[in-house]
Amino acid sequence: MKFEKKAVIFDLDGVICFTDKYHYQAWKALADRLGIYFDEKINDRLRGVSRMASLEIILERATETYTEEQKEAFATEKNDTYRDLLKNMSPADLTDEVKDTLNELRNRGYKLSIGSSSKNTKFILGQLGLGDFFDAIADGTDITHSKPDPEVFLKSAAKIGIDPADCAVVEDAKAGIEAAKAGGMTALALFGDAKGCGMEDYDLTSFSDLLNIL
Ligand code: B16
Ligand code: MG
């Protein structure tokens, strides 16, 4: 199968890099401190959703109710732990497969951009040595509605000046696949709960599989 597209919009966490393991560790530390059960299966539901929406999912199992101020403090605590973990990232955390595939897609003339719910996107891309690589970045600082709302992908497409119908989105989250489809884009599922979710246009076998279909 081949898709005729002009641009590829990449999710960040779980697609370009594996910051999902750091999100898990940081949320787990908070949940353990609060005595709330949390595991990797629950963590899958946090993929692609905003920080506060993630916290609400974790608090579904809390026995106490918390004020908005307490929730803000919990989100800050988690983000501080997460950013401490991100400080250890370097260009070595970018796999050769991702690096080579991105370069080849650029050689083939595709516009390449990011559509991530994360407010830490620019920091992470800098850590990976990709600070200047993408044609545009739309992230958690640009949007009011996180995935499954299409806002972040529509903003990313607008920033590169490409019609949504000419964009393919690569996602590891079911919420992201839903967002891509709601935005009128082609949805390519890689890893996570995106694969086999039933709404994707194509299941990628690996990141470099992009070179077989684009
Ligand atoms: P932050 P993506 C998402 O990134 C993560 O998958 C999700 O787990 C996280 O809650 C969200 O970013 C917000 O991240 O707390 O750093 O602002 O998958 O959309 O690249
Ligand atoms: Mg993701």
XYZ file of N, CA, C and O and ligand atoms in Angstrom, residues 11-14 23 27 46-51 54 78-79 82 115-121 124 147 171-173, ligand 1:
132
model
N 3.840 12.424 16.215
C 3.692 12.496 17.655
C 5.117 12.389 18.230
O 6.023 11.877 17.564
N 5.323 12.867 19.435
C 6.688 12.827 19.998
C 6.864 11.630 20.938
O 7.577 10.670 20.638
N 6.170 11.717 22.091
C 6.314 10.699 23.140
C 5.807 9.341 22.651
O 4.624 9.202 22.324
N 6.700 8.365 22.556
C 6.302 7.020 22.126
C 6.476 6.788 20.634
O 6.290 5.660 20.172
N 7.482 9.245 31.723
C 6.149 9.656 32.205
C 5.668 8.633 33.238
O 5.179 8.995 34.304
N 4.814 9.470 37.135
C 3.449 9.302 37.673
C 3.418 8.231 38.758
O 2.709 8.366 39.756
N -2.867 7.099 29.490
C -2.346 8.473 29.587
C -1.660 8.918 28.300
O -1.320 10.090 28.158
N -1.449 7.961 27.375
C -0.738 8.299 26.131
C -1.496 9.372 25.353
O -2.669 9.201 25.051
N -0.803 10.464 25.065
C -1.369 11.516 24.209
C -2.314 12.478 24.911
O -2.688 13.491 24.337
N -2.730 12.161 26.148
C -3.654 13.075 26.833
C -2.873 14.057 27.708
O -1.742 13.799 28.104
N -3.481 15.196 28.003
C -2.760 16.273 28.692
C -2.384 15.875 30.124
O -2.890 14.900 30.673
N -1.505 16.671 30.708
C -1.012 16.399 32.071
C -2.165 16.354 33.082
O -2.268 15.421 33.883
N -4.378 13.409 32.538
C -3.677 12.208 33.018
C -3.850 12.076 34.525
O -4.118 10.986 35.046
N 4.763 15.989 39.609
C 5.051 14.988 38.579
C 5.950 15.573 37.497
O 6.909 14.935 37.046
N 5.643 16.809 37.063
C 6.433 17.396 35.979
C 7.879 17.634 36.413
O 8.800 17.463 35.620
N 9.558 14.350 36.200
C 9.702 14.006 34.781
C 10.866 14.784 34.160
O 11.715 14.216 33.476
N 3.420 17.073 16.217
C 2.125 17.369 16.843
C 2.061 16.606 18.152
O 1.713 15.431 18.181
N 2.447 17.267 19.235
C 2.545 16.602 20.547
C 1.741 17.344 21.598
O 1.704 18.570 21.602
N 1.118 16.599 22.506
C 0.379 17.209 23.616
C 1.313 17.764 24.678
O 0.865 18.459 25.593
N 2.594 17.441 24.589
C 3.511 17.776 25.686
C 3.970 19.232 25.681
O 4.364 19.768 24.648
N 3.953 19.829 26.883
C 4.494 21.182 27.047
C 6.017 21.136 27.170
O 6.662 22.169 27.252
N 6.584 19.937 27.217
C 8.044 19.772 27.300
C 8.664 19.450 25.943
O 9.842 19.098 25.867
N 7.873 19.565 24.882
C 8.331 19.150 23.546
C 9.663 19.781 23.134
O 10.586 19.077 22.707
N 12.615 18.440 25.047
C 12.954 17.056 24.663
C 13.668 17.041 23.303
O 14.695 16.378 23.139
N -5.438 15.859 22.496
C -5.938 14.691 21.767
C -6.952 13.957 22.669
O -6.712 13.904 23.869
N 1.331 7.977 15.109
C 0.882 8.011 16.516
C 1.022 6.683 17.232
O 0.830 5.633 16.634
N 1.308 6.747 18.545
C 1.305 5.530 19.379
C 0.058 5.475 20.267
O -0.117 4.507 21.001
N -0.763 6.545 20.231
C -1.920 6.611 21.131
C -3.224 6.514 20.359
O -3.393 7.145 19.300
P 3.574 17.085 29.455
P 2.592 13.070 22.960
C 1.949 13.385 25.530
O 2.902 13.451 24.505
C 2.175 12.142 26.375
O 1.938 10.973 25.601
C 1.224 12.148 27.545
O 1.458 10.992 28.344
C 1.461 13.420 28.358
O 0.544 13.474 29.456
C 1.265 14.636 27.456
O 2.151 14.548 26.356
C 1.540 15.938 28.198
O 2.898 15.975 28.508
O 3.204 16.759 30.869
O 5.059 16.929 29.174
O 3.048 18.434 29.029
O 2.392 11.590 22.945
O 1.367 13.858 22.520
O 3.847 13.504 22.255
